[in-house]
Amino acid sequence: MNQWTREARYRPLSDLAPEVYQLMKEEVRNSPWRFSFHIQPPTGLLNDPNGFVYHNGTYHLFYQWFPLGPVHGLKYWYHMTSKDLVHWFDEGAALIPNDDPDSHGAYSGSGFVKNDQVHVMYTGNKRDAEWNRHTSQIVGHLRSDGRIEKHLPPAIPEVPTGYTEHFRDPKVFQHHDTWYCIIGAQRDDLSGCTVMYQSLDAENWTFMGELNTGYDQFGYMWECPDYFELDGKGFLLFSPQGISPENDRYQNIFQSGYLMGQPLALPELTFQHEDFVELDFGFDFYAPQTTLAADGRRILVGWMGLPDISYPSDRFNWAHGLTLPRELTLENQQLRQKPVRELISLRKETLYKQELELVDQLLPAQAEIFELELSQLQLSSDQLEVKLRVSDQEQTVLRYDQQTRRFTMDRASSGAEVPALDYGTTRSVTLTEPLHTLRVFVDRSSVEVFLNDGEAVASARIFPKTTSQGIVLTGDATAHLAIYSL
Ligand code: FRU
């Protein structure tokens, strides 16, 4: 988009008269494809979830935000709060990039609780007169007015020797009374990795070194790392850039996934692990972040979008949303991701609930925004198809092949405009268990599919007409089927 000159992309929100911004918000609010139950920006572009933390009965979730348009420009942190991970309240902009070290963006970072107060650590992005990038890591705390107060100068003012200025997205965690932070980095040889720092007070940080994963040439940059332990296993999440497609894997422009292994050895920084696994086999998923819930559950939220891809909502001056929160569990030594149980409270009306003997059924239920749950599936035909948001011209197809256990999401006809066509219109995964359960959440412009109680998950943006509301099931099977409006 040509109007988005560098100058336009680095204009602060405060340049706009409040009435002009109000008008912009209203136009976005009335535009097509706005989500009903997902976090989305009031105007402009949303990207990574940031600062996700629970404190005193409230979840805080921030996101990367460029207010003025559907492009990556001067990034703020926008603040949302919730009591239940489902209903979110808009708290407005929390982190304003108006100091020298973050003058070109308050980039991604994490949240943590210290001294009974929410704190954050994020990357200050600064460009000099020659447009060279300078990154630093800044700590701050959340004030009672919902704004983040920065503790300047930056806690980590420089990039250590051996790494480029692509050095960002600190994730802070505590282990045995010591604070650690893990940062996404690029080595001088232009390969991606993560490095770690430690601290006794989460303000004064000491460089420890590179986290040793053995993945020495795996893309040119690792963004948004996260580390946590679950039932005795260690998980390193990150979003590597520059990985080539490999059969069904790595189909999107950039990937997000994890290494599962023995708990990270500290301070040695060795991590023994299995192969990299993608977190989501869909089209639109990036930069996920986790936090611990009140009751000890590990919850993950991702950006339901990708960098460098344009979407049909762009022309209405907004882009992207966050995924639904997922609970991570370890079952049979495998990571599972389930929609958090609180999401049941979204169900409004039961549109359909029956034991089903299914051979080519156009269901009586029609819906635009809904949840579909198919369980105890016993398939006797080779294939099962579930078609959503169906009309004469449009459909989004979920297809399962019994012989190969391959599950495919096909958005070739999901709407008049399909994003990222260069990257293809289908995504597939091969399941380890035969398909027995399918849970699908459909919002005005998204589909999230959870297979076999979280064995695999796929997220996709779709841009159908409002009137495409048919639901069609094809196959020879018995199952329980329930459809709820949301
Ligand atoms: C990931 C990312 C982060 C960075 C942020 C800037 O999408 O590139 O690495 O901090 O977005 O918005």
XYZ file of N, CA, C and O and ligand atoms in Angstrom, residues 47-48 64 72 75 106-109 123 168-169 221 223-224 241 286-287 303 307, ligand 1:
92
model
N -0.560 -7.585 16.165
C 0.232 -8.804 15.946
C 0.459 -9.530 17.262
O -0.547 -9.870 17.913
N 1.661 -9.824 17.661
C 1.917 -10.783 18.748
C 1.151 -10.513 20.050
O 1.067 -9.365 20.486
N 0.697 -6.462 20.363
C 1.406 -5.520 19.507
C 0.370 -4.794 18.666
O -0.499 -5.429 18.058
N 2.619 -2.815 9.383
C 3.539 -2.825 10.529
C 4.236 -1.480 10.601
O 5.013 -1.120 9.733
N 4.895 0.507 16.824
C 4.116 -0.441 17.639
C 3.929 0.018 19.087
O 4.873 0.419 19.762
N 7.517 -0.182 20.631
C 7.576 -0.998 21.847
C 7.296 -2.415 21.369
O 6.141 -2.797 21.185
N 8.351 -3.151 21.108
C 8.212 -4.482 20.518
C 7.838 -5.520 21.573
O 7.686 -5.218 22.750
N 7.754 -6.774 21.136
C 7.172 -7.817 21.980
C 7.954 -8.093 23.256
O 9.162 -7.877 23.330
N 7.234 -8.629 24.219
C 7.824 -8.995 25.497
C 6.802 -9.706 26.351
O 5.702 -10.027 25.891
N 11.051 -5.255 24.221
C 12.150 -4.769 23.400
C 11.872 -3.350 22.922
O 10.820 -3.092 22.327
N 15.465 -9.751 20.304
C 14.213 -9.197 20.845
C 13.314 -10.238 21.503
O 13.572 -11.427 21.464
N 12.208 -9.728 22.074
C 11.096 -10.510 22.607
C 11.459 -11.273 23.891
O 11.302 -12.493 23.976
N 16.334 -16.393 11.930
C 15.975 -15.608 13.128
C 14.956 -16.400 13.914
O 14.057 -17.009 13.334
N 12.080 -15.771 16.612
C 11.321 -14.731 17.284
C 10.511 -15.328 18.434
O 10.206 -16.523 18.463
N 10.154 -14.468 19.356
C 9.202 -14.780 20.427
C 9.432 -16.109 21.137
O 8.549 -16.977 21.137
N 12.256 -18.142 11.539
C 11.999 -17.613 10.197
C 13.039 -18.195 9.249
O 14.210 -18.313 9.614
N 0.991 -17.508 14.608
C 2.380 -17.080 14.777
C 2.574 -16.506 16.177
O 1.623 -16.082 16.840
N 3.839 -16.508 16.619
C 4.287 -15.793 17.819
C 3.471 -16.089 19.074
O 3.080 -15.174 19.794
N -0.987 -15.303 17.813
C -1.453 -14.309 16.833
C -2.080 -15.098 15.689
O -1.415 -15.954 15.099
N 3.259 -12.299 9.568
C 3.860 -11.105 8.989
C 3.861 -11.180 7.454
O 3.831 -12.286 6.882
C 6.949 -11.109 15.639
C 7.675 -9.789 15.761
C 8.556 -9.745 16.997
C 8.673 -8.271 17.257
C 7.290 -7.789 16.896
C 7.238 -6.399 16.334
O 5.800 -11.018 14.880
O 8.432 -9.519 14.603
O 9.804 -10.390 16.850
O 9.017 -7.990 18.578
O 6.787 -8.704 15.955
O 5.911 -6.016 16.132
